[in-house]
CSV table of C-alpha atoms and ligand atoms in Angstrom, one decimal:
chain,number,residue,atom,x,y,z
A,583,MET,CA,-122.5,9.6,38.1
A,584,VAL,CA,-122.2,5.8,38.4
A,585,SER,CA,-119.2,6.2,40.6
A,586,SER,CA,-121.1,8.4,42.9
A,587,SER,CA,-123.9,5.7,43.0
A,588,THR,CA,-121.4,3.0,43.7
A,589,LYS,CA,-119.8,5.0,46.5
A,590,TRP,CA,-123.2,5.6,48.0
A,591,LEU,CA,-124.1,2.0,47.8
A,592,SER,CA,-120.8,0.8,49.3
A,593,SER,CA,-121.3,3.0,52.3
A,594,LEU,CA,-124.8,1.7,52.6
A,595,VAL,CA,-123.7,-1.9,52.3
A,596,CYS,CA,-121.2,-1.2,55.1
A,597,PHE,CA,-123.9,0.4,57.1
A,598,ARG,CA,-126.2,-2.6,56.6
A,599,ARG,CA,-123.5,-4.9,57.8
A,600,ARG,CA,-123.2,-3.1,61.0
A,601,LEU,CA,-126.9,-3.4,61.7
A,602,LYS,CA,-128.8,-6.4,63.1
A,603,PRO,CA,-130.8,-8.2,60.4
A,604,GLU,CA,-134.0,-7.7,62.3
A,605,VAL,CA,-133.5,-4.0,62.2
A,606,LEU,CA,-132.7,-3.8,58.6
A,607,ASP,CA,-135.5,-6.0,57.6
A,608,GLY,CA,-137.8,-4.4,60.1
A,609,GLU,CA,-141.5,-4.5,59.2
A,610,HIS,CA,-143.6,-2.3,61.3
A,611,SER,CA,-144.9,-5.1,63.3
A,612,SER,CA,-144.3,-7.2,66.4
A,613,HIS,CA,-141.5,-7.2,68.8
A,614,ARG,CA,-139.1,-5.7,66.3
A,615,PHE,CA,-139.6,-2.1,66.9
A,616,GLY,CA,-139.8,-2.2,70.7
A,617,THR,CA,-136.3,-1.0,71.3
A,618,ASP,CA,-134.3,-2.0,68.2
A,619,HIS,CA,-135.0,1.2,66.3
A,620,LYS,CA,-132.4,3.0,68.4
A,621,GLU,CA,-129.5,1.5,66.5
A,622,PRO,CA,-130.5,2.6,63.0
A,623,VAL,CA,-131.4,6.0,64.3
A,624,GLU,CA,-127.8,6.7,65.3
A,625,SER,CA,-126.3,5.0,62.2
A,626,SER,CA,-128.7,6.5,59.8
A,627,HIS,CA,-127.5,9.9,60.7
A,628,SER,CA,-124.1,9.2,59.3
A,629,ILE,CA,-125.7,7.9,56.1
A,630,SER,CA,-128.0,10.8,55.9
A,631,THR,CA,-125.1,13.2,56.2
A,632,THR,CA,-123.4,11.5,53.3
A,633,LEU,CA,-126.6,11.6,51.4
A,634,GLN,CA,-127.3,15.2,52.1
A,635,GLN,CA,-123.8,16.2,51.1
A,636,SER,CA,-124.2,14.2,47.9
A,637,ALA,CA,-127.6,15.7,47.3
A,638,ARG,CA,-126.3,19.2,47.7
A,639,THR,CA,-123.8,18.7,44.9
A,640,SER,CA,-126.3,17.0,42.6
A,641,ARG,CA,-129.2,19.4,42.7
A,642,GLU,CA,-130.0,21.0,39.5
A,643,SER,CA,-131.6,24.3,38.8
A,644,VAL,CA,-134.9,24.0,37.1
A,645,ALA,CA,-136.9,27.0,35.9
A,646,GLY,CA,-134.8,29.2,38.1
A,647,LYS,CA,-135.2,27.2,41.3
A,648,LYS,CA,-133.4,24.5,43.1
A,649,ARG,CA,-134.7,21.0,42.3
A,650,HIS,CA,-134.6,18.1,44.6
A,651,ASP,CA,-133.3,15.2,42.6
A,652,PHE,CA,-133.6,11.7,44.2
A,653,SER,CA,-133.2,9.7,41.1
A,654,PRO,CA,-131.3,6.4,41.5
A,655,GLN,CA,-128.4,7.6,39.3
A,656,LYS,CA,-127.3,9.9,42.0
A,657,GLU,CA,-128.8,8.5,45.2
A,658,PRO,CA,-130.3,5.0,44.6
A,659,ALA,CA,-133.4,4.9,46.7
A,660,VAL,CA,-133.9,1.2,46.2
A,661,VAL,CA,-131.9,-0.6,48.9
A,662,GLU,CA,-132.5,-4.2,49.4
A,663,ARG,CA,-133.7,-5.1,46.0
A,664,THR,CA,-131.0,-3.1,44.1
A,665,VAL,CA,-127.9,-3.6,46.1
A,666,SER,CA,-126.3,-5.5,43.2
A,667,ASP,CA,-124.2,-4.3,40.3
A,668,ASP,CA,-126.8,-5.1,37.7
A,669,THR,CA,-129.2,-2.6,39.0
A,670,LEU,CA,-126.8,0.3,39.0
A,671,ALA,CA,-127.7,0.9,35.4
A,672,THR,CA,-130.8,2.9,35.6
A,673,VAL,CA,-133.3,3.8,32.9
A,674,SER,CA,-134.1,7.4,32.0
A,675,VAL,CA,-137.7,8.3,31.6
A,676,GLU,CA,-138.6,11.0,29.1
A,677,LYS,CA,-141.1,13.1,30.9
A,678,GLY,CA,-140.1,16.5,29.7
A,679,SER,CA,-140.1,18.9,32.7
A,680,SER,CA,-142.4,16.8,34.9
A,681,LEU,CA,-141.7,17.3,38.6
A,682,ASN,CA,-142.7,15.2,41.5
A,683,GLN,CA,-144.4,16.9,44.4
A,684,SER,CA,-143.2,15.0,47.5
A,685,LEU,CA,-143.8,15.1,51.2
A,686,LEU,CA,-140.3,14.6,52.5
A,687,VAL,CA,-139.4,13.5,56.0
A,688,VAL,CA,-136.4,15.8,56.5
A,689,ALA,CA,-135.7,14.9,60.1
A,690,GLU,CA,-137.3,13.0,63.0
A,691,ARG,CA,-140.8,14.4,63.4
A,692,GLN,CA,-140.3,16.9,60.6
A,693,TYR,CA,-142.0,17.0,57.2
A,694,LYS,CA,-141.5,19.3,54.3
A,695,LEU,CA,-143.7,19.5,51.3
A,696,VAL,CA,-141.7,20.3,48.1
A,697,ASP,CA,-142.9,20.7,44.6
A,698,ASP,CA,-139.6,20.3,42.7
A,699,CYS,CA,-138.4,16.8,43.2
A,700,ALA,CA,-137.4,15.1,39.9
A,701,TYR,CA,-139.7,12.8,38.1
A,702,PRO,CA,-138.6,9.2,39.1
A,703,THR,CA,-136.1,7.2,37.3
A,704,LEU,CA,-136.6,3.4,36.8
A,705,ALA,CA,-134.1,1.0,38.3
A,706,ASN,CA,-135.0,-1.6,35.6
A,707,GLU,CA,-137.5,-2.1,32.8
A,708,ARG,CA,-139.9,-4.1,34.9
A,709,GLU,CA,-141.0,-1.1,37.0
A,710,VAL,CA,-144.1,0.9,36.9
A,711,ILE,CA,-144.7,4.5,37.8
A,712,ILE,CA,-148.1,5.2,39.3
A,713,ARG,CA,-149.7,8.6,39.9
A,714,PRO,CA,-151.7,8.1,43.1
A,715,MET,CA,-155.3,9.3,43.2
A,716,ALA,CA,-155.7,8.3,46.8
A,717,VAL,CA,-153.4,7.1,49.6
A,718,GLY,CA,-154.3,5.1,52.6
A,719,LEU,CA,-152.8,6.3,55.9
A,720,ASN,CA,-151.6,3.8,58.5
A,721,PRO,CA,-150.3,3.8,62.1
A,722,ILE,CA,-146.8,2.9,60.8
A,723,ASP,CA,-146.7,6.2,58.9
A,724,TRP,CA,-146.7,8.4,62.0
A,725,MET,CA,-144.9,5.9,64.2
A,726,SER,CA,-141.9,5.6,62.0
A,727,VAL,CA,-141.5,9.4,61.8
A,728,ASP,CA,-142.2,10.0,65.5
A,729,TYR,CA,-139.8,7.3,66.6
A,730,ASN,CA,-137.3,7.4,63.7
A,731,PHE,CA,-137.4,3.8,62.5
A,732,CYS,CA,-137.9,2.5,59.0
A,733,LEU,CA,-136.3,5.7,57.7
A,734,PRO,CA,-133.0,4.6,56.0
A,735,SER,CA,-131.9,8.2,55.7
A,736,PHE,CA,-133.1,11.8,55.4
A,737,PRO,CA,-134.8,13.0,53.4
A,738,TRP,CA,-137.1,10.0,53.0
A,739,ILE,CA,-140.6,9.5,51.7
A,740,THR,CA,-143.1,7.4,53.6
A,741,GLY,CA,-146.6,6.1,52.8
A,742,ARG,CA,-147.2,2.4,52.1
A,743,GLU,CA,-150.3,2.1,50.0
A,744,CYS,CA,-152.1,3.9,47.2
A,745,ALA,CA,-154.5,3.5,44.3
A,746,GLY,CA,-154.0,5.5,41.2
A,747,VAL,CA,-153.3,5.6,37.4
A,748,VAL,CA,-150.3,4.1,35.7
A,749,ASP,CA,-148.2,7.0,34.4
A,750,HIS,CA,-145.3,5.1,32.9
A,751,THR,CA,-144.1,1.5,32.4
A,752,GLY,CA,-140.7,0.0,31.8
A,753,SER,CA,-140.3,-1.7,28.4
A,754,GLU,CA,-140.6,-5.2,29.9
A,755,VAL,CA,-143.8,-4.5,31.8
A,756,THR,CA,-146.6,-6.7,30.4
A,757,ASN,CA,-149.4,-6.8,32.9
A,758,VAL,CA,-150.4,-3.1,33.0
A,759,LYS,CA,-150.3,-0.2,30.7
A,760,VAL,CA,-150.3,3.6,30.9
A,761,GLY,CA,-153.7,4.8,32.0
A,762,ASP,CA,-154.7,1.6,33.9
A,763,GLN,CA,-156.3,2.1,37.3
A,764,VAL,CA,-154.3,0.1,39.9
A,765,TRP,CA,-153.4,-0.3,43.5
A,766,THR,CA,-150.1,-1.2,45.1
A,767,SER,CA,-148.5,-2.1,48.4
A,768,THR,CA,-144.9,-0.9,48.9
A,769,TYR,CA,-141.7,-1.6,50.8
A,770,TYR,CA,-140.4,1.3,52.9
A,771,ARG,CA,-136.7,0.7,51.8
A,772,ASP,CA,-137.3,2.2,48.4
A,773,ARG,CA,-137.8,5.9,48.6
A,774,ARG,CA,-139.2,6.0,45.1
A,775,ALA,CA,-142.0,3.7,46.4
A,776,GLY,CA,-143.1,6.0,49.3
A,777,CYS,CA,-146.7,6.8,48.5
A,778,PHE,CA,-146.6,10.4,49.8
A,779,GLN,CA,-145.5,11.7,46.5
A,780,GLN,CA,-147.0,12.5,43.2
A,781,PHE,CA,-145.3,9.6,41.3
A,782,VAL,CA,-144.7,6.3,43.0
A,783,THR,CA,-142.3,3.8,41.4
A,784,VAL,CA,-142.8,0.0,42.1
A,785,PRO,CA,-142.0,-3.4,40.7
A,786,GLU,CA,-144.6,-4.7,38.2
A,787,HIS,CA,-145.7,-7.7,40.3
A,788,THR,CA,-146.8,-5.4,43.1
A,789,VAL,CA,-149.3,-3.5,40.8
A,790,LEU,CA,-152.8,-4.9,40.8
A,791,PRO,CA,-155.7,-3.9,38.7
A,792,MET,CA,-158.3,-1.9,40.7
A,793,PRO,CA,-161.4,-4.1,41.3
A,794,ALA,CA,-164.2,-2.8,39.1
A,795,ASN,CA,-166.5,-2.3,42.0
A,796,LEU,CA,-164.1,0.0,44.0
A,797,ASN,CA,-163.2,3.6,43.6
A,798,PHE,CA,-159.7,5.0,44.2
A,799,ASP,CA,-160.4,5.9,47.8
A,800,GLN,CA,-161.6,2.3,48.6
A,801,ALA,CA,-158.8,0.7,46.6
A,802,SER,CA,-156.2,2.6,48.5
A,803,THR,CA,-157.0,0.6,51.6
A,804,LEU,CA,-156.0,-2.7,50.1
A,805,GLY,CA,-152.2,-2.4,50.2
A,806,VAL,CA,-151.7,-2.5,53.9
A,807,ALA,CA,-154.7,-3.7,55.9
A,808,GLY,CA,-156.3,-5.8,53.1
A,809,LEU,CA,-153.1,-7.5,52.0
A,810,THR,CA,-151.8,-7.9,55.5
A,811,ALA,CA,-154.9,-9.7,56.6
A,812,ALA,CA,-154.9,-11.9,53.5
A,813,MET,CA,-151.3,-12.9,53.7
A,814,THR,CA,-151.4,-13.3,57.5
A,815,LEU,CA,-154.2,-15.8,57.2
A,816,TRP,CA,-153.3,-17.6,54.0
A,817,LYS,CA,-149.5,-17.5,54.1
A,818,TRP,CA,-148.5,-17.4,57.8
A,819,LEU,CA,-151.5,-18.9,59.7
A,820,GLU,CA,-152.1,-21.5,57.0
A,821,VAL,CA,-155.8,-20.8,56.7
A,822,THR,CA,-157.2,-22.4,53.6
A,823,MET,CA,-157.9,-19.9,50.8
A,824,PRO,CA,-161.5,-19.7,49.8
A,825,SER,CA,-162.2,-20.3,46.2
A,826,VAL,CA,-163.6,-17.4,44.4
A,827,SER,CA,-166.5,-19.3,42.9
A,828,CYS,CA,-167.9,-20.3,46.3
A,829,THR,CA,-167.7,-16.8,47.6
A,830,ALA,CA,-169.8,-14.9,45.0
A,831,GLY,CA,-172.2,-12.7,46.8
A,832,SER,CA,-172.0,-12.1,50.4
A,833,SER,CA,-173.4,-15.3,51.9
A,834,PRO,CA,-171.0,-17.4,53.9
A,835,PRO,CA,-170.1,-21.0,53.0
A,836,ALA,CA,-172.9,-23.3,54.2
A,837,GLN,CA,-170.5,-25.2,56.5
A,838,ALA,CA,-167.2,-24.6,58.0
A,839,THR,CA,-164.3,-26.6,56.5
A,840,PRO,CA,-164.8,-29.9,58.3
A,841,SER,CA,-161.2,-30.4,59.6
A,842,ARG,CA,-161.3,-27.0,61.3
A,843,SER,CA,-165.0,-26.8,62.3
A,844,ASP,CA,-164.2,-26.8,66.0
A,845,GLU,CA,-161.3,-24.4,65.8
A,846,TYR,CA,-161.3,-20.7,66.4
A,847,LEU,CA,-159.3,-17.7,65.2
A,848,LEU,CA,-158.9,-15.1,67.9
A,849,ILE,CA,-158.6,-11.5,66.5
A,850,TRP,CA,-157.7,-9.1,69.3
A,851,GLY,CA,-158.6,-5.8,67.7
A,852,GLY,CA,-161.5,-6.9,65.5
A,853,ALA,CA,-162.4,-3.3,64.6
A,854,THR,CA,-158.9,-2.4,63.4
A,855,MET,CA,-158.6,-2.1,59.6
A,856,THR,CA,-156.7,-5.3,59.4
A,857,GLY,CA,-159.1,-7.0,61.8
A,858,GLN,CA,-162.0,-6.1,59.6
A,859,PHE,CA,-160.4,-7.7,56.5
A,860,ALA,CA,-159.2,-10.7,58.6
A,861,THR,CA,-162.7,-11.4,60.0
A,862,GLN,CA,-164.3,-11.5,56.5
A,863,ILE,CA,-161.6,-13.7,55.0
A,864,ALA,CA,-161.7,-16.1,57.9
A,865,ARG,CA,-165.5,-16.4,57.5
A,866,LEU,CA,-165.1,-17.2,53.9
A,867,SER,CA,-162.6,-20.0,54.8
A,868,GLY,CA,-165.1,-21.4,57.3
A,869,LEU,CA,-163.1,-20.5,60.3
A,870,LYS,CA,-164.9,-19.4,63.4
A,871,THR,CA,-163.7,-16.1,64.8
A,872,ILE,CA,-163.7,-14.4,68.2
A,873,CYS,CA,-163.2,-10.7,67.9
A,874,VAL,CA,-162.3,-8.3,70.8
A,875,ALA,CA,-163.6,-4.9,70.1
A,876,SER,CA,-165.4,-1.9,71.7
A,877,GLU,CA,-169.2,-1.9,72.2
A,878,THR,CA,-169.4,0.7,69.5
A,879,SER,CA,-167.8,-1.6,67.0
A,880,LYS,CA,-169.7,-4.8,68.0
A,881,SER,CA,-172.3,-4.5,65.2
A,882,LEU,CA,-169.6,-3.8,62.7
A,883,CYS,CA,-167.7,-6.9,63.6
A,884,THR,CA,-170.9,-9.0,63.6
A,885,SER,CA,-171.8,-7.6,60.2
A,886,LEU,CA,-168.4,-8.7,58.8
A,887,GLY,CA,-169.0,-12.2,60.0
A,888,ALA,CA,-167.4,-12.5,63.4
A,889,THR,CA,-168.8,-15.6,65.2
A,890,HIS,CA,-168.5,-14.0,68.6
A,891,VAL,CA,-167.7,-10.4,69.6
A,892,ILE,CA,-166.4,-9.8,73.0
A,893,THR,CA,-166.8,-6.1,74.0
A,894,ARG,CA,-164.0,-4.6,75.9
A,895,ASP,CA,-165.4,-1.5,77.4
A,896,GLY,CA,-164.7,-1.2,81.1
A,897,LYS,CA,-163.1,-4.6,81.3
A,898,SER,CA,-159.6,-5.6,82.2
A,899,PRO,CA,-157.7,-7.9,79.9
A,900,GLU,CA,-158.0,-10.6,82.5
A,901,MET,CA,-161.8,-10.4,82.3
A,902,LEU,CA,-161.7,-10.4,78.5
A,903,LEU,CA,-159.5,-13.5,78.6
A,904,GLU,CA,-162.0,-15.3,80.8
A,905,GLU,CA,-164.8,-14.5,78.3
A,906,VAL,CA,-162.7,-15.8,75.4
A,907,GLN,CA,-161.9,-19.0,77.2
A,908,ALA,CA,-165.6,-19.5,78.2
A,909,ILE,CA,-166.5,-19.5,74.5
A,910,ALA,CA,-163.5,-21.3,72.9
A,911,ALA,CA,-162.4,-23.6,75.7
A,912,ASP,CA,-159.1,-25.1,74.4
A,913,ASN,CA,-159.9,-24.6,70.7
A,914,ILE,CA,-158.1,-21.4,69.6
A,915,THR,CA,-155.6,-22.7,67.1
A,916,CYS,CA,-154.9,-19.3,65.3
A,917,ALA,CA,-154.6,-15.9,66.8
A,918,ILE,CA,-153.8,-12.4,65.6
A,919,ASP,CA,-153.1,-9.5,67.9
A,920,LEU,CA,-153.6,-6.0,66.4
A,921,VAL,CA,-153.3,-3.9,69.5
A,922,GLY,CA,-149.9,-4.2,71.3
A,923,ALA,CA,-147.6,-6.1,73.7
A,924,GLU,CA,-150.0,-6.5,76.6
A,925,THR,CA,-152.9,-7.9,74.5
A,926,ALA,CA,-150.4,-10.1,72.6
A,927,SER,CA,-149.5,-11.7,76.0
A,928,TYR,CA,-153.2,-12.3,76.6
A,929,CYS,CA,-153.6,-13.9,73.2
A,930,LEU,CA,-150.8,-16.3,74.1
A,931,ARG,CA,-152.7,-17.2,77.3
A,932,ALA,CA,-156.0,-17.7,75.4
A,933,VAL,CA,-154.8,-20.1,72.7
A,934,SER,CA,-155.0,-23.9,72.9
A,935,THR,CA,-152.6,-25.6,75.3
A,936,GLN,CA,-152.9,-28.9,73.5
A,937,ARG,CA,-153.3,-28.3,69.8
A,938,PRO,CA,-150.8,-26.8,67.4
A,939,VAL,CA,-151.2,-23.0,67.4
A,940,LEU,CA,-150.1,-20.3,65.0
A,941,PHE,CA,-150.0,-16.8,66.5
A,942,ALA,CA,-149.2,-13.6,64.5
A,943,PRO,CA,-148.5,-10.6,66.8
A,944,LEU,CA,-149.0,-7.9,64.2
A,945,ALA,CA,-148.7,-4.9,66.5
A,946,MET,CA,-145.9,-5.7,68.9
A,947,MET,CA,-144.7,-8.5,71.2
A,948,LYS,CA,-142.1,-8.5,73.9
A,949,ASN,CA,-139.1,-10.6,73.1
A,950,ASP,CA,-139.0,-12.2,76.6
A,951,MET,CA,-142.5,-13.8,76.4
A,952,ALA,CA,-142.6,-17.5,77.4
A,953,ILE,CA,-143.9,-19.5,74.4
A,954,ALA,CA,-145.5,-22.8,74.9
A,955,ARG,CA,-144.1,-25.7,72.8
A,956,ASN,CA,-147.3,-26.1,70.8
A,957,VAL,CA,-147.3,-22.4,69.8
A,958,ARG,CA,-145.5,-21.1,66.8
A,959,ILE,CA,-145.0,-17.3,66.5
A,960,GLU,CA,-145.4,-16.1,63.0
A,961,THR,CA,-143.5,-12.9,62.2
A,962,VAL,CA,-145.5,-11.3,59.5
A,963,GLU,CA,-143.2,-9.6,57.0
A,964,MET,CA,-145.1,-7.7,54.4
A,965,LYS,CA,-141.9,-6.9,52.6
A,966,ARG,CA,-142.2,-10.5,51.3
A,967,PHE,CA,-144.9,-9.3,48.9
A,968,VAL,CA,-142.4,-6.9,47.3
A,969,LEU,CA,-139.4,-9.2,47.4
A,970,ASP,CA,-141.0,-12.5,46.3
A,971,GLU,CA,-142.9,-12.3,43.1
A,972,ASP,CA,-144.7,-15.5,43.9
A,973,ASN,CA,-146.6,-13.7,46.6
A,974,ALA,CA,-148.5,-11.6,44.0
A,975,PHE,CA,-150.9,-14.6,44.1
A,976,TYR,CA,-152.3,-13.5,47.5
A,977,ALA,CA,-153.1,-10.0,46.2
A,978,GLU,CA,-154.7,-11.5,43.1
A,979,ARG,CA,-156.9,-13.7,45.2
A,980,LEU,CA,-157.8,-10.8,47.5
A,981,ASN,CA,-158.8,-8.8,44.4
A,982,SER,CA,-161.0,-11.6,43.2
A,983,LEU,CA,-162.8,-11.8,46.6
A,984,ILE,CA,-163.4,-8.0,46.5
A,985,GLU,CA,-164.7,-8.1,42.9
A,986,ALA,CA,-167.0,-11.0,43.8
A,987,GLY,CA,-168.4,-8.8,46.6
A,988,ALA,CA,-167.3,-11.3,49.2
A,989,VAL,CA,-164.9,-8.9,51.0
A,990,LYS,CA,-165.6,-5.2,51.5
A,991,THR,CA,-163.3,-2.4,52.4
A,992,PRO,CA,-163.7,-0.4,55.6
A,993,GLU,CA,-165.8,2.7,55.9
A,994,LEU,CA,-163.7,5.7,55.0
A,995,ASP,CA,-162.8,9.0,56.4
A,996,VAL,CA,-161.8,10.7,53.2
A,997,MET,CA,-159.7,13.9,53.3
A,998,GLU,CA,-159.4,16.2,50.4
A,999,GLY,CA,-156.2,18.3,49.8
A,1000,GLY,CA,-153.5,15.9,48.7
A,1001,LEU,CA,-150.1,15.7,50.3
A,1002,ALA,CA,-150.7,19.0,52.1
A,1003,VAL,CA,-153.2,17.2,54.5
A,1004,VAL,CA,-151.3,14.0,55.1
A,1005,GLU,CA,-149.8,15.2,58.3
A,1006,GLU,CA,-153.2,16.2,59.6
A,1007,GLY,CA,-154.6,12.8,58.6
A,1008,LEU,CA,-151.8,11.0,60.5
A,1009,ALA,CA,-152.5,13.2,63.5
A,1010,ARG,CA,-156.1,11.9,63.4
A,1011,ILE,CA,-155.0,8.3,63.4
A,1012,LYS,CA,-152.6,9.0,66.2
A,1013,ALA,CA,-155.3,10.7,68.2
A,1014,GLY,CA,-157.1,7.4,68.5
A,1015,ASN,CA,-160.4,5.8,68.0
A,1016,ARG,CA,-161.9,6.2,64.5
A,1017,ASN,CA,-164.8,3.8,65.1
A,1018,GLY,CA,-163.6,1.4,62.4
A,1019,ARG,CA,-163.1,4.1,59.8
A,1020,LYS,CA,-160.0,4.2,57.6
A,1021,VAL,CA,-158.3,7.6,56.9
A,1022,VAL,CA,-157.6,8.1,53.2
A,1023,VAL,CA,-156.2,11.2,51.5
A,1024,ARG,CA,-157.5,12.1,48.1
A,1025,MET,CA,-154.7,13.3,45.9
A,1026,SER,CA,-156.5,15.0,43.0
B,1308,LIG,N1,-147.1,-6.1,60.6
B,1308,LIG,C1,-147.8,-5.5,59.6
B,1308,LIG,O1,-147.4,-5.6,58.5
B,1308,LIG,C2,-149.0,-4.7,60.0
B,1308,LIG,C3,-149.9,-4.4,59.0
B,1308,LIG,C4,-151.1,-3.8,59.4
B,1308,LIG,C5,-151.2,-3.3,60.7
B,1308,LIG,N2,-150.3,-3.6,61.6
B,1308,LIG,C6,-150.4,-3.1,63.0
B,1308,LIG,O2,-151.7,-3.5,63.5
B,1308,LIG,C7,-152.2,-2.5,64.3
B,1308,LIG,C8,-153.6,-2.1,63.9
B,1308,LIG,O3,-153.5,-1.3,62.7
B,1308,LIG,P1,-154.8,-1.1,61.7
B,1308,LIG,O4,-154.3,0.0,60.7
B,1308,LIG,O5,-155.2,-2.4,61.2
B,1308,LIG,O6,-155.9,-0.6,62.6
B,1308,LIG,P2,-156.1,0.8,63.4
B,1308,LIG,O7,-156.6,1.9,62.6
B,1308,LIG,O8,-154.8,1.1,64.2
B,1308,LIG,O9,-157.2,0.3,64.5
B,1308,LIG,C9,-157.8,1.2,65.3
B,1308,LIG,C10,-158.8,0.5,66.2
B,1308,LIG,O10,-158.2,-0.4,67.1
B,1308,LIG,C11,-159.1,-0.7,68.1
B,1308,LIG,N3,-158.6,-0.9,69.4
B,1308,LIG,C12,-157.9,0.1,70.1
B,1308,LIG,N4,-157.5,-0.4,71.3
B,1308,LIG,C13,-158.0,-1.7,71.3
B,1308,LIG,C14,-157.9,-2.7,72.4
B,1308,LIG,N5,-157.3,-2.5,73.5
B,1308,LIG,N6,-158.5,-3.8,72.1
B,1308,LIG,C15,-159.1,-4.1,70.9
B,1308,LIG,N7,-159.2,-3.1,69.9
B,1308,LIG,C16,-158.6,-2.0,70.1
B,1308,LIG,C17,-160.2,0.4,68.1
B,1308,LIG,O11,-161.4,-0.1,67.7
B,1308,LIG,P3,-162.6,-0.3,68.8
B,1308,LIG,O12,-162.3,0.8,69.8
B,1308,LIG,O13,-163.8,0.0,68.1
B,1308,LIG,O14,-162.5,-1.6,69.4
B,1308,LIG,C18,-159.7,1.4,67.0
B,1308,LIG,O15,-160.7,1.9,66.2
B,1308,LIG,C19,-151.2,-1.3,64.3
B,1308,LIG,O16,-150.4,-1.5,65.4
B,1308,LIG,C20,-150.5,-1.6,63.0
B,1308,LIG,O17,-149.2,-1.0,63.1
B,1308,LIG,C21,-149.2,-4.3,61.3
């Protein structure tokens, strides 16, 4: 069994060496998935063939039917975190005949809902198995399946955020216990962590207690949009974290932080899920915001604390740029783009030409853009939350702000029906404008 794992891992390591680092580490953001996804697509097919062959020989018959077994003993799903000898030893979980319903991506653009995957196996004793009660759907979920990137092999399991109940903990887990209500944010490289399955296995430090004032549906929106906004602002754009004590209730700080009182954060895509969180967090830090959004979403952005909302209906990006500059002059020192390559280029034209600028292109950015010397491009890598335990701090602070009522989650479009309706939910997101509403699938 171990030798089969070792073989699988060796071929994976070879595969990883052939790929560009930016592909392997690819987050779903920025310039990375413009064209680069082509390479892993080709290469992953060879891996997937190996995997499928190995899977064929390892399936067991359970209750008279074939069972899909993706446990790490046979096919380690953890890649980056567990490509080391010490993690080859996995820990069996006694769960009787529990099976794990899973929405498999079996090929490009092809899902299959199966009921008979094996209950997960821990890779180490600091992991937690969560039973999701609600999963948040995100653009990356349909994009990665439509364009075949961030899928290390087939079959894979996608889905990056959920809220649910702790079903099992490794013996060294101390922060949560079975039965706790929690949320998490996952890294796509671990198939066991894909949220479109009945049991999701993640490292302990990525498991946060559910804020008491949220239900599962609301908490399932924190792992991607909420955490991305928090970490983008606090970690990558160097915005000062607001203290929890000064944010109780919903009133903004009396004054902007003095040193940044004349600075602006530009959020191109203020009504996006991430933009909604970012606007609230910036306001709590005393940073003035300019949000670009549709007329329909103007009142939403204003209610979340945007200092200025520029409505985009019927206007060219050039016209929007003029409006941004008329408000901010040369004082945009931070910017986030949540729309795409074209708007990212307009953000770069809107920012200060004299002051130091940090810009996070969260949706996409062309590699060949000219970058002024005063501008630093921040590549937001949300995998850092999973790979660096120290980053749990950002999620804890976000939790505190939510519990204090200082940050609220987006309005929801809740779908009943569990994994069977995930594809339909992703199609809704892909179809476009949701008027600021987040699509969430209820699992129970
Ligand atoms: N790098 C990361 O880790 C990361 C994390 C989260 C999200 N993202 C990326 O960020 C983007 C946004 O995702 P999301 O889930 O936060 O939100 P979303 O659900 O994709 O946002 C949809 C909203 O975008 C707004 N929008 C559409 N076109 C626009 C335009 N031209 N200008 C301004 N706003 C526009 C629309 O609002 P209005 O029509 O009302 O304006 C629409 O309701 C996606 O590309 C996603 O992949 C990246």
